Coordinates of C-alpha atoms in Angstrom, one line a residue:
Chain K
M28 CA 0.0 0.0 0.0
G29 CA 1.3 3.5 -0.8
R30 CA -1.3 6.2 -0.7
I31 CA 0.3 9.6 0.0
M32 CA -1.8 12.6 0.8
L33 CA -0.5 16.2 1.3
E34 CA -2.8 18.5 3.1
N35 CA -1.9 22.2 3.1
V36 CA 1.8 21.4 3.1
T37 CA 3.9 24.5 3.3
K38 CA 7.7 24.9 3.3
R39 CA 9.6 28.1 4.2
F40 CA 13.3 28.6 4.3
G41 CA 13.6 31.6 6.6
D42 CA 11.3 34.3 5.2
V43 CA 11.2 32.7 1.7
E44 CA 8.1 30.6 1.1
V45 CA 9.3 27.9 -1.3
I46 CA 6.1 26.0 -1.2
P47 CA 2.8 27.8 -0.5
P48 CA 0.1 25.7 1.0
L49 CA -0.4 22.8 -1.3
D50 CA -2.8 19.8 -1.5
L51 CA -2.0 16.7 -3.5
D52 CA -3.4 13.1 -3.5
I53 CA -1.2 10.3 -4.8
N54 CA -3.1 7.0 -5.1
D55 CA -1.7 3.6 -4.4
G56 CA 0.2 2.1 -7.3
E57 CA 0.3 5.3 -9.3
F58 CA 3.3 6.6 -11.2
V59 CA 3.3 10.3 -10.4
V60 CA 5.8 12.7 -12.0
F61 CA 6.6 16.1 -10.6
V62 CA 7.8 18.3 -13.4
G63 CA 8.8 21.9 -13.6
P64 CA 11.6 24.2 -14.4
S65 CA 14.6 24.2 -12.0
G66 CA 13.9 26.0 -8.8
C67 CA 10.2 25.3 -8.9
G68 CA 10.3 23.4 -5.6
K69 CA 9.7 19.9 -7.0
S70 CA 12.8 18.4 -5.3
T71 CA 11.9 20.1 -2.1
L72 CA 8.4 18.7 -2.3
L73 CA 9.9 15.2 -2.7
R74 CA 12.2 15.7 0.2
L75 CA 9.2 16.8 2.3
I76 CA 7.5 13.5 1.5
A77 CA 10.7 11.6 2.2
G78 CA 11.1 13.4 5.6
L79 CA 14.5 14.8 4.7
E80 CA 13.0 18.3 5.2
D81 CA 10.6 19.3 7.9
T82 CA 7.3 20.9 6.8
S83 CA 6.6 24.4 7.9
G84 CA 2.9 23.6 8.0
G85 CA 0.3 21.2 6.9
R86 CA 0.1 17.4 7.2
I87 CA 1.5 14.5 5.2
L88 CA -0.5 11.3 5.4
I89 CA 0.9 8.0 4.2
D90 CA -1.6 5.2 4.0
G91 CA -4.0 7.3 6.1
K92 CA -1.5 7.7 9.0
D93 CA -0.1 11.1 9.9
A94 CA 3.6 10.9 8.9
T95 CA 4.4 14.6 9.2
D96 CA 6.8 14.3 12.1
L97 CA 7.9 10.7 11.4
A98 CA 11.6 10.0 10.8
P99 CA 12.5 9.3 7.2
A100 CA 13.3 5.6 7.9
K101 CA 9.9 5.1 9.6
R102 CA 7.8 6.2 6.6
G103 CA 8.3 3.1 4.7
L104 CA 9.5 5.0 1.6
A105 CA 12.7 4.3 -0.4
M106 CA 14.5 7.0 -2.3
V107 CA 16.8 7.0 -5.3
F108 CA 19.0 10.1 -5.5
Q109 CA 20.3 12.1 -8.4
S110 CA 23.9 11.3 -7.5
Y111 CA 22.9 7.7 -6.7
A112 CA 24.4 8.2 -3.2
L113 CA 25.9 4.7 -3.1
Y114 CA 28.4 4.0 -0.3
P115 CA 31.7 4.0 -2.1
H116 CA 33.6 1.8 0.4
M117 CA 31.1 -1.1 0.3
S118 CA 30.6 -3.7 -2.4
V119 CA 27.4 -3.7 -4.4
R120 CA 26.1 -6.6 -2.3
K121 CA 26.8 -4.6 0.9
N122 CA 25.2 -1.5 -0.5
I123 CA 22.0 -3.4 -1.3
A124 CA 22.1 -5.1 2.0
F125 CA 22.6 -1.9 4.0
P126 CA 18.9 -1.0 4.6
M127 CA 18.1 -4.6 5.5
R128 CA 21.1 -4.8 7.9
M129 CA 19.9 -1.6 9.6
A130 CA 16.4 -3.1 9.9
G131 CA 17.9 -6.3 11.4
I132 CA 16.5 -8.7 8.8
P133 CA 18.0 -12.2 9.1
Q134 CA 21.0 -13.0 6.9
D135 CA 19.4 -15.7 4.7
E136 CA 16.4 -13.5 4.1
Q137 CA 18.8 -10.7 3.1
N138 CA 20.6 -13.0 0.7
R139 CA 17.4 -14.1 -0.9
R140 CA 16.2 -10.5 -1.5
I141 CA 19.7 -9.5 -2.8
E142 CA 19.7 -12.3 -5.3
A143 CA 16.2 -11.5 -6.4
A144 CA 17.0 -7.8 -6.8
A145 CA 20.3 -8.5 -8.6
K146 CA 18.6 -10.9 -11.0
A147 CA 15.8 -8.4 -11.7
L148 CA 18.3 -5.6 -12.4
N149 CA 21.0 -7.6 -14.2
L150 CA 23.5 -7.0 -11.4
T151 CA 24.4 -10.6 -10.5
A152 CA 27.8 -10.4 -12.1
Y153 CA 28.7 -7.2 -10.3
L154 CA 27.7 -8.0 -6.8
D155 CA 31.2 -8.1 -5.4
R156 CA 32.4 -4.9 -7.2
R157 CA 32.7 -1.5 -5.6
P158 CA 30.5 1.3 -7.0
G159 CA 33.6 3.1 -8.3
Q160 CA 34.1 0.2 -10.7
L161 CA 30.6 0.5 -12.3
S162 CA 29.3 2.6 -15.1
G163 CA 26.7 5.2 -14.5
G164 CA 23.8 3.0 -15.6
Q165 CA 24.9 0.2 -13.4
R166 CA 25.3 2.5 -10.4
Q167 CA 21.8 3.7 -11.0
R168 CA 20.6 0.1 -11.0
V169 CA 22.4 -0.6 -7.7
A170 CA 20.6 2.5 -6.2
I171 CA 17.3 1.1 -7.4
G172 CA 18.2 -2.3 -6.0
R173 CA 18.9 -0.8 -2.6
A174 CA 15.5 0.8 -2.8
I175 CA 13.7 -2.4 -3.9
V176 CA 15.0 -4.7 -1.2
R177 CA 13.3 -2.6 1.5
E178 CA 10.0 -3.5 -0.1
P179 CA 8.8 0.1 0.5
S180 CA 5.2 1.3 0.2
A181 CA 6.4 3.9 -2.3
F182 CA 9.5 4.8 -4.3
L183 CA 10.8 8.3 -4.5
F184 CA 13.0 9.2 -7.5
D185 CA 14.9 12.5 -7.5
E186 CA 16.0 13.2 -11.1
P187 CA 17.5 9.8 -11.3
L188 CA 18.4 9.9 -15.0
S189 CA 20.0 13.4 -15.2
N190 CA 23.5 12.1 -14.8
L191 CA 23.2 9.6 -17.6
D192 CA 24.0 10.1 -21.3
A193 CA 21.0 10.3 -23.7
A194 CA 21.1 6.7 -24.9
L195 CA 21.3 5.3 -21.4
R196 CA 18.6 7.6 -20.3
V197 CA 16.1 6.2 -22.8
G198 CA 17.1 2.6 -21.7
M199 CA 16.7 3.4 -17.9
R200 CA 13.4 5.1 -18.6
L201 CA 12.1 1.9 -20.0
E202 CA 13.5 -0.2 -17.1
I203 CA 11.9 2.0 -14.5
S204 CA 8.6 1.9 -16.3
E205 CA 8.8 -1.9 -16.5
L206 CA 9.7 -2.1 -12.9
H207 CA 6.6 -0.1 -12.1
N208 CA 4.5 -2.4 -14.2
R209 CA 5.9 -5.4 -12.4
L210 CA 5.9 -4.2 -8.8
K211 CA 2.7 -2.0 -9.0
T212 CA 4.2 0.1 -6.2
T213 CA 3.5 3.8 -5.9
M214 CA 6.3 5.8 -7.5
V215 CA 6.9 9.5 -7.2
Y216 CA 9.4 10.8 -9.7
V217 CA 10.9 14.2 -10.0
T218 CA 12.3 15.5 -13.3
H219 CA 12.7 18.7 -15.2
D220 CA 12.5 16.8 -18.5
Q221 CA 9.0 16.9 -19.9
V222 CA 9.7 14.0 -22.2
E223 CA 10.4 11.7 -19.1
A224 CA 7.2 13.1 -17.6
M225 CA 5.1 12.4 -20.7
T226 CA 6.5 8.9 -21.3
M227 CA 6.5 7.5 -17.8
A228 CA 3.7 9.1 -15.8
D229 CA 0.2 8.0 -15.0
K230 CA -0.3 11.4 -13.5
I231 CA 1.8 14.5 -14.1
V232 CA 2.0 17.3 -11.5
V233 CA 3.3 20.5 -13.1
L234 CA 4.9 22.9 -10.6
Q235 CA 6.0 26.4 -10.9
A236 CA 7.4 28.5 -7.9
G237 CA 6.1 25.9 -5.5
R238 CA 2.5 26.1 -6.8
I239 CA 0.7 23.2 -8.6
E240 CA -0.2 24.6 -12.0
Q241 CA -2.1 21.5 -13.2
V242 CA -2.5 17.8 -12.3
G243 CA -3.6 15.3 -14.8
S244 CA -2.7 12.4 -17.1
P245 CA -0.1 13.2 -19.8
M246 CA -2.8 13.4 -22.5
E247 CA -5.0 15.7 -20.5
L248 CA -2.1 18.1 -20.0
Y249 CA -1.3 17.9 -23.7
K250 CA -4.8 18.3 -25.0
A251 CA -6.1 20.8 -22.5
P252 CA -3.4 22.8 -20.7
K253 CA -5.1 24.8 -18.0
N254 CA -2.9 27.9 -18.4
L255 CA -0.1 29.4 -20.5
F256 CA 2.6 27.9 -18.3
V257 CA 1.5 24.4 -18.7
A258 CA 0.8 25.0 -22.4
G259 CA 4.4 26.2 -22.9
F260 CA 6.0 23.5 -20.7
I261 CA 4.3 20.3 -21.9
G262 CA 5.1 19.3 -25.5
S263 CA 8.2 19.3 -27.5
P264 CA 8.9 21.4 -29.5
K265 CA 7.1 24.1 -27.5
M266 CA 3.6 25.3 -28.3
N267 CA 3.6 28.5 -30.4
L268 CA 1.9 31.3 -28.4
L269 CA 0.5 34.2 -30.4
T270 CA -0.9 37.5 -29.1
G271 CA -2.4 40.5 -30.6
A272 CA -4.8 40.7 -33.6
V273 CA -4.6 37.1 -34.5
A274 CA -5.6 36.1 -31.0
A275 CA -8.4 38.7 -30.9
Q276 CA -9.9 37.1 -34.0
H277 CA -10.4 34.0 -31.9
G278 CA -11.7 36.0 -29.0
A279 CA -8.7 35.5 -26.7
A280 CA -5.7 37.4 -25.4
T281 CA -3.4 34.6 -26.4
I282 CA -3.8 31.6 -28.6
G283 CA -1.5 28.6 -28.7
V284 CA -1.0 26.2 -31.5
R285 CA 1.3 23.2 -31.3
P286 CA 3.9 22.8 -34.0
E287 CA 2.3 19.5 -35.1
H288 CA -1.0 21.1 -35.6
I289 CA 0.1 23.6 -38.2
H290 CA -0.1 22.6 -41.8
V291 CA 2.9 23.7 -43.9
S292 CA 2.6 24.4 -47.6
P293 CA 5.0 25.9 -50.1
T294 CA 2.1 27.2 -52.2
G295 CA -0.6 28.7 -50.1
G296 CA -2.2 29.0 -46.6
A297 CA -3.3 31.4 -43.9
W298 CA 0.0 32.8 -42.7
K299 CA 2.9 33.7 -44.9
G300 CA 6.5 33.4 -43.7
R301 CA 10.1 32.6 -44.5
V302 CA 12.0 29.5 -43.3
G303 CA 14.8 30.3 -40.8
V304 CA 16.4 27.2 -39.5
S305 CA 15.2 23.9 -40.6
E306 CA 15.9 20.6 -38.8
H307 CA 15.6 17.5 -41.0
L308 CA 15.3 14.5 -38.7
G309 CA 14.3 12.1 -41.4
S310 CA 11.0 11.1 -39.9
D311 CA 10.0 14.7 -39.2
T312 CA 11.2 18.1 -40.2
F313 CA 11.0 21.1 -37.9
F314 CA 10.9 24.5 -39.5
Y315 CA 11.5 27.7 -37.5
V316 CA 9.5 30.2 -39.6
E317 CA 10.3 33.9 -39.4
D318 CA 8.8 37.1 -40.8
T319 CA 5.2 36.0 -40.2
G320 CA 4.3 39.2 -38.4
L321 CA 2.7 37.2 -35.7
A322 CA 5.6 36.2 -33.5
E323 CA 9.4 36.2 -33.7
T324 CA 9.4 32.6 -34.9
I325 CA 6.8 30.0 -35.3
T326 CA 7.9 26.4 -34.9
V327 CA 6.1 23.9 -37.1
R328 CA 6.4 20.2 -37.7
A329 CA 6.1 18.7 -41.1
G330 CA 6.6 15.3 -42.6
G331 CA 10.2 14.3 -43.4
D332 CA 9.6 14.5 -47.1
L333 CA 8.9 18.2 -47.3
E334 CA 12.0 19.8 -49.1
L335 CA 12.1 23.4 -47.9
Y336 CA 15.3 25.1 -46.9
H337 CA 16.6 28.4 -45.4
G338 CA 15.1 31.4 -47.0
D339 CA 12.2 29.6 -48.8
T340 CA 8.7 31.1 -48.5
V341 CA 6.1 29.0 -46.8
W342 CA 2.4 29.2 -45.9
L343 CA 1.2 28.0 -42.5
T344 CA -2.4 26.9 -41.7
P345 CA -3.3 26.1 -38.1
D346 CA -5.8 23.3 -37.5
P347 CA -8.8 25.4 -36.2
A348 CA -10.0 22.5 -33.9
R349 CA -6.7 22.5 -32.1
I350 CA -6.2 26.1 -31.3
H351 CA -5.9 26.7 -27.5
R352 CA -7.3 30.0 -26.3
F353 CA -6.2 31.8 -23.2
D354 CA -7.6 35.0 -21.5
D355 CA -5.6 37.9 -20.3
Q356 CA -4.9 36.1 -17.0
G357 CA -3.3 33.3 -19.0
L358 CA -6.1 30.9 -18.1
R359 CA -7.7 28.6 -20.6
I360 CA -10.9 29.6 -22.2
A361 CA -13.0 26.5 -22.5
Chain J
M13 CA 53.2 16.5 -24.7
S14 CA 55.0 13.3 -24.0
T15 CA 57.3 12.8 -26.9
K16 CA 60.7 11.2 -26.4
A17 CA 62.5 14.5 -26.8
S18 CA 60.2 16.3 -24.2
R19 CA 60.7 13.5 -21.7
T20 CA 64.5 13.7 -22.1
A21 CA 64.4 17.4 -21.7
A22 CA 62.2 17.0 -18.6
R23 CA 64.7 14.7 -17.0
L24 CA 67.6 17.0 -17.8
M25 CA 65.8 20.0 -16.3
I26 CA 64.9 18.1 -13.1
S27 CA 68.3 16.5 -12.6
P28 CA 70.0 19.5 -10.9
A29 CA 67.4 19.8 -8.3
V30 CA 67.3 16.0 -7.7
L31 CA 71.1 15.9 -7.4
L32 CA 71.2 18.8 -5.0
L33 CA 68.5 17.2 -2.8
L34 CA 70.3 13.9 -2.9
G35 CA 73.6 15.5 -1.9
W36 CA 71.8 17.5 0.8
M37 CA 70.5 14.2 2.2
I38 CA 73.4 11.8 1.5
V39 CA 76.3 13.9 2.8
P40 CA 75.0 14.4 6.4
L41 CA 73.8 10.8 6.4
A42 CA 77.1 9.5 5.3
M43 CA 78.9 11.7 7.8
T44 CA 76.7 10.5 10.6
L45 CA 77.3 6.9 9.6
Y46 CA 81.1 7.6 9.5
F47 CA 81.2 9.4 12.9
S48 CA 79.2 6.6 14.5
F49 CA 82.2 4.3 13.8
L50 CA 84.8 6.8 15.3
R51 CA 85.9 7.4 18.8
Y52 CA 85.3 11.1 18.6
N53 CA 84.9 13.3 21.7
L54 CA 84.9 17.1 21.4
L55 CA 86.8 17.3 24.7
M56 CA 89.8 15.6 23.0
P57 CA 89.8 17.1 19.5
G58 CA 92.2 15.7 17.0
M59 CA 92.3 12.3 18.8
E60 CA 89.7 10.5 16.5
S61 CA 90.4 6.9 16.0
W62 CA 88.4 4.0 14.5
A63 CA 86.1 2.4 17.0
G64 CA 84.2 -0.2 15.0
F65 CA 80.9 -1.0 16.7
E66 CA 82.0 0.2 20.1
N67 CA 79.7 3.2 19.9
Y68 CA 76.7 1.1 19.1
R69 CA 77.6 -1.3 21.9
Y70 CA 77.7 1.6 24.4
F71 CA 74.5 3.1 23.1
F72 CA 72.6 -0.1 23.4
T73 CA 73.9 -0.9 26.8
D74 CA 73.3 2.6 28.1
P75 CA 70.9 2.3 31.0
A76 CA 68.9 5.1 29.4
F77 CA 68.5 3.3 26.0
W78 CA 65.5 1.0 26.7
P79 CA 63.6 3.6 28.7
A80 CA 64.2 6.1 25.9
M81 CA 63.0 3.6 23.3
R82 CA 59.9 2.9 25.3
N83 CA 59.2 6.6 26.0
T84 CA 59.6 7.4 22.3
L85 CA 57.0 4.8 21.3
V86 CA 54.6 5.7 24.2
L87 CA 54.9 9.4 23.3
V88 CA 54.2 8.8 19.6
G89 CA 51.4 6.3 20.3
G90 CA 49.8 8.4 23.0
V91 CA 49.8 11.6 21.0
L92 CA 48.5 9.8 17.9
M93 CA 45.7 8.3 19.8
I94 CA 44.6 11.5 21.5
T95 CA 44.9 13.7 18.4
T96 CA 43.1 11.3 16.0
I97 CA 40.2 10.5 18.3
G98 CA 40.1 14.0 19.6
G99 CA 40.5 15.4 16.1
I100 CA 37.6 13.4 14.8
L101 CA 35.4 14.7 17.6
V102 CA 36.5 18.3 17.2
A103 CA 36.0 18.1 13.5
L104 CA 32.5 16.7 13.9
L105 CA 31.7 19.6 16.3
L106 CA 33.2 22.2 13.9
D107 CA 31.3 20.7 11.0
Q108 CA 28.0 21.7 12.7
P109 CA 26.5 25.0 11.6
F110 CA 26.7 27.5 14.5
W111 CA 27.1 31.2 15.0
G112 CA 30.7 32.5 14.7
Q113 CA 31.9 29.4 12.9
N114 CA 34.8 31.0 11.1
I115 CA 36.2 32.7 14.2
V116 CA 35.9 29.5 16.2
R117 CA 37.7 27.5 13.5
L118 CA 40.5 30.1 13.5
L119 CA 40.8 29.9 17.3
V120 CA 41.0 26.1 17.2
L121 CA 43.8 26.3 14.7
A122 CA 45.8 28.8 16.9
P123 CA 47.8 26.3 19.0
F124 CA 49.5 25.0 15.9
F125 CA 51.0 28.4 15.3
V126 CA 52.6 28.7 18.7
M127 CA 56.2 27.7 18.8
P128 CA 56.8 24.4 20.6
T129 CA 59.2 26.0 23.1
V130 CA 56.8 28.8 23.9
S131 CA 53.8 26.5 24.3
A132 CA 55.8 24.2 26.5
L133 CA 56.9 27.1 28.7
V134 CA 53.3 28.4 28.9
W135 CA 52.1 24.9 30.0
K136 CA 55.0 24.5 32.4
N137 CA 54.8 27.8 34.2
M138 CA 51.2 28.9 33.8
F139 CA 49.3 25.6 33.9
M140 CA 51.2 22.8 35.5
N141 CA 53.4 24.7 38.0
P142 CA 52.5 23.2 41.4
V143 CA 52.6 26.7 43.0
N144 CA 51.5 29.3 40.4
G145 CA 49.8 27.1 37.9
I146 CA 46.1 27.3 37.1
F147 CA 45.6 23.6 37.8
A148 CA 47.2 24.0 41.2
Y149 CA 44.9 26.9 41.9
L150 CA 41.9 24.9 40.9
A151 CA 43.0 22.0 43.1
R152 CA 43.4 24.4 46.1
V153 CA 39.9 25.9 45.4
L154 CA 38.5 22.4 45.6
G155 CA 40.5 21.7 48.7
L156 CA 42.8 19.2 47.1
Q157 CA 46.6 18.8 47.2
P158 CA 48.1 20.4 44.1
Y159 CA 49.5 17.9 41.7
D160 CA 53.1 18.3 40.4
F161 CA 52.5 17.2 36.8
L162 CA 56.0 17.4 35.4
T163 CA 57.5 15.5 38.4
Q164 CA 54.9 12.9 39.1
A165 CA 53.7 12.2 35.6
P166 CA 56.4 13.7 33.3
L167 CA 55.7 11.6 30.2
A168 CA 52.0 11.9 30.4
S169 CA 52.3 15.7 30.9
I170 CA 54.5 15.9 27.8
I171 CA 52.0 13.8 25.9
G172 CA 49.3 16.3 27.0
I173 CA 51.3 19.3 25.8
V174 CA 52.2 17.8 22.5
S175 CA 48.7 16.6 21.9
W176 CA 47.4 20.1 22.5
Q177 CA 49.8 21.3 19.8
W178 CA 48.8 18.7 17.3
L179 CA 45.1 18.5 17.9
P180 CA 44.4 21.5 15.6
F181 CA 46.3 19.9 12.7
A182 CA 44.4 16.6 13.0
S183 CA 41.1 18.5 13.4
L184 CA 41.7 20.7 10.4
I185 CA 42.6 17.8 8.0
L186 CA 39.7 15.7 9.3
L187 CA 37.3 18.7 9.0
T188 CA 38.1 19.2 5.4
A189 CA 37.6 15.5 4.8
L190 CA 34.2 15.7 6.6
Q191 CA 33.2 18.6 4.4
S192 CA 33.8 16.6 1.3
L193 CA 31.3 13.9 2.4
N194 CA 28.4 13.8 0.0
S195 CA 25.3 14.9 1.9
E196 CA 23.1 12.7 -0.3
Q197 CA 25.0 9.7 1.0
M198 CA 24.1 10.7 4.6
E199 CA 20.5 11.2 3.6
A200 CA 20.4 7.9 1.8
A201 CA 21.7 6.2 5.0
E202 CA 19.0 8.1 6.9
M203 CA 16.3 6.8 4.6
D204 CA 17.9 3.3 4.9
G205 CA 17.2 3.5 8.6
A206 CA 20.7 4.1 10.0
G207 CA 20.7 6.0 13.3
P208 CA 23.3 8.7 14.0
L209 CA 25.7 6.2 15.5
S210 CA 25.4 3.8 12.6
R211 CA 25.8 6.6 10.1
F212 CA 29.0 7.7 11.8
W213 CA 30.3 4.1 11.9
F214 CA 29.3 2.9 8.5
I215 CA 29.5 6.2 6.4
T216 CA 31.5 8.9 8.1
L217 CA 34.3 6.8 9.5
P218 CA 35.1 4.9 6.3
H219 CA 35.0 8.2 4.4
L220 CA 37.6 9.6 6.9
A221 CA 39.9 6.6 6.6
R222 CA 42.2 8.2 4.1
A223 CA 42.4 11.5 6.0
I224 CA 43.1 9.6 9.2
T225 CA 45.9 7.8 7.5
V226 CA 47.5 11.0 6.3
V227 CA 47.2 12.5 9.8
I228 CA 48.8 9.4 11.4
L229 CA 51.7 9.3 8.9
I230 CA 52.5 13.0 9.0
Q231 CA 52.3 13.2 12.7
T232 CA 54.4 10.1 13.2
I233 CA 57.2 11.7 11.3
F234 CA 57.2 14.8 13.5
L235 CA 56.4 13.1 16.8
L236 CA 59.4 10.7 16.5
S237 CA 61.7 13.7 16.8
I238 CA 59.9 15.6 19.6
F239 CA 62.6 17.6 21.4
A240 CA 61.9 21.2 22.4
E241 CA 59.0 20.3 24.7
I242 CA 61.1 17.9 26.6
L243 CA 64.1 20.2 26.9
V244 CA 62.0 23.1 28.1
T245 CA 59.8 21.2 30.6
T246 CA 61.6 18.2 32.2
N247 CA 65.0 18.0 30.6
G248 CA 64.3 14.3 30.1
G249 CA 63.8 13.7 33.8
P250 CA 63.2 12.9 36.5
G251 CA 65.9 10.3 35.8
T252 CA 65.0 9.0 32.4
A253 CA 61.3 9.1 32.9
S254 CA 60.7 11.5 29.9
T255 CA 63.8 10.9 27.8
N256 CA 63.1 9.9 24.3
L257 CA 65.5 8.8 21.6
T258 CA 66.1 12.3 20.2
F259 CA 66.7 13.7 23.7
L260 CA 69.1 10.8 24.5
V261 CA 71.1 11.6 21.3
Y262 CA 71.2 15.2 22.3
M263 CA 72.5 14.3 25.9
Q264 CA 75.2 12.2 24.6
S265 CA 76.6 14.3 21.7
L266 CA 76.1 17.7 23.2
L267 CA 76.1 17.3 27.0
Q268 CA 78.8 14.6 27.0
F269 CA 80.5 16.0 23.9
D270 CA 80.7 12.4 22.5
V271 CA 80.1 12.9 18.8
G272 CA 80.7 9.2 18.0
L273 CA 78.1 7.9 20.5
G274 CA 75.6 10.6 19.4
S275 CA 76.0 9.6 15.8
A276 CA 75.4 6.0 16.7
G277 CA 72.2 7.1 18.5
G278 CA 71.2 9.0 15.4
V279 CA 71.6 6.0 13.2
V280 CA 69.5 3.9 15.6
A281 CA 66.8 6.6 15.6
I282 CA 66.8 6.4 11.8
I283 CA 66.4 2.7 11.9
L284 CA 63.6 2.9 14.4
A285 CA 61.8 5.5 12.3
N286 CA 62.0 3.2 9.3
I287 CA 60.7 0.2 11.3
V288 CA 57.7 2.3 12.5
A289 CA 57.1 3.5 9.0
I290 CA 57.1 0.0 7.6
F291 CA 54.6 -1.1 10.3
L292 CA 52.4 1.9 9.7
M293 CA 52.4 1.4 5.9
R294 CA 51.5 -2.2 6.4
M295 CA 48.7 -1.4 8.8
I296 CA 47.1 1.6 7.2
G297 CA 48.9 2.3 3.9
K298 CA 46.2 0.5 1.9
N299 CA 43.8 3.4 2.7
L300 CA 45.9 5.6 0.5
D301 CA 45.2 3.6 -2.7
A302 CA 42.4 5.2 -4.6

């Protein structure tokens, strides 16, 4: 079981309020991702749940029990840190055994769980090595192994993939998702990478300056961003946000159109512009269109076969059904 | 840049310094060795003659030799124990955030800057003196008999004085090591259910192993040749109670003017230092490997 509820949780460092009163409900077995730009308080929020920081107000309930003042070890949560935080002088086996040793679990039970974790994480061959002799991905798996053997009610991940190179990151992303499917344990995952958030999450929590901007499934956030911040943050490349006359035509202060919802044509369309930079990826091509008179650049996605290059004139046509409208407060107009 | 030519050039460039250092070390060592085989007394200059191992025989059979040997080892061991354990505790305290941290750290370091002769004099006259010392005053306030430290426990007193001087050094090195401890590691251990004592034992202490090794090795080098503190406070006495090997060599070559015997003592001290070094490297040297 791993149901985590935050009620009016607040965090202040001195006079600075990092997290204004905040409510959040994390259901058992859910994969929840906290995402936001750096400094938005997502790591602080995770550390509050872990108990590594004290709350300045409010309550944290884990499985219905008040855990606000409980020591980190007593909350039944396991955490995987950004730097892995392995113990460098201990072998992989001892690293994984450490939490069980602290809990006084009998030796043969320890060994059983270590073998099981090592097998699940492909670490069997490395059990007697030191962390210093492992690659980044292997260290990450050891850190996960150390979390698994405790059989926690929820896992907390603090930007676990940010120290890995791009290829490994994709691989570990899959492994963590598979782990979640297999264990069905609650996972809370912090990242600044919206791609990780979109691909892994059951539920995304978008944070900005300690406030929750929107909570929802990845597709909800993509299809109906509640405000300009979420609209700009979720989706890659970013949504084009246009103001002025073109927005007024649609009865809004700002309109947003995603790059993939704009039709590109070399012959004719609604908005005329000139191709600035074009990125040909093979499967897709991204054009950064200038001189439209609507915004500095408009990003559009086209199929990989469209042969347009720097300086070429293009016409853009937005899909009218997929234009997002926002009022002058930056809130979505339904 | 590691071509053959650049490496040859590098060797050529370094060689004058290496040769100079080598000469600087070899010449006195060779002379000491040479003198140790001579009957050479400054009271009878120009009468030097070959003595073979006579000087060594006299030195080893000197009634002060074995006490001096024991005192040397007790002094080194005692100070090492106090400064490493004390240093770890002081470093742990200084690592806590508190008001006036920088000034306190500076103050803690201060004893290291006081000259050994001066600090020994201060300890002797202002602290341990049985009439005027602060300890004697405190004892009288409590209605106790003042304790004459330097007479009744000379070696222990010197260990105390030397430890006081070296504690800052150990604390400082260990403090910097503590500060390099990854805080996420400590937090991970906390999440793993390790209490403060377990965290110290399983995380902090292994992390400090290398720094502790450095402290022990460097201090041993200097502690084997403690001299000024003994000269200023007890003069090696009462009897031989606080004579170490260095002081014994001094007594024989400069108080008895016997250069040959002093040199033999010097050679013995070098051998002892090497034996200690070998044992230390065997015991803790592996901590220095990355």
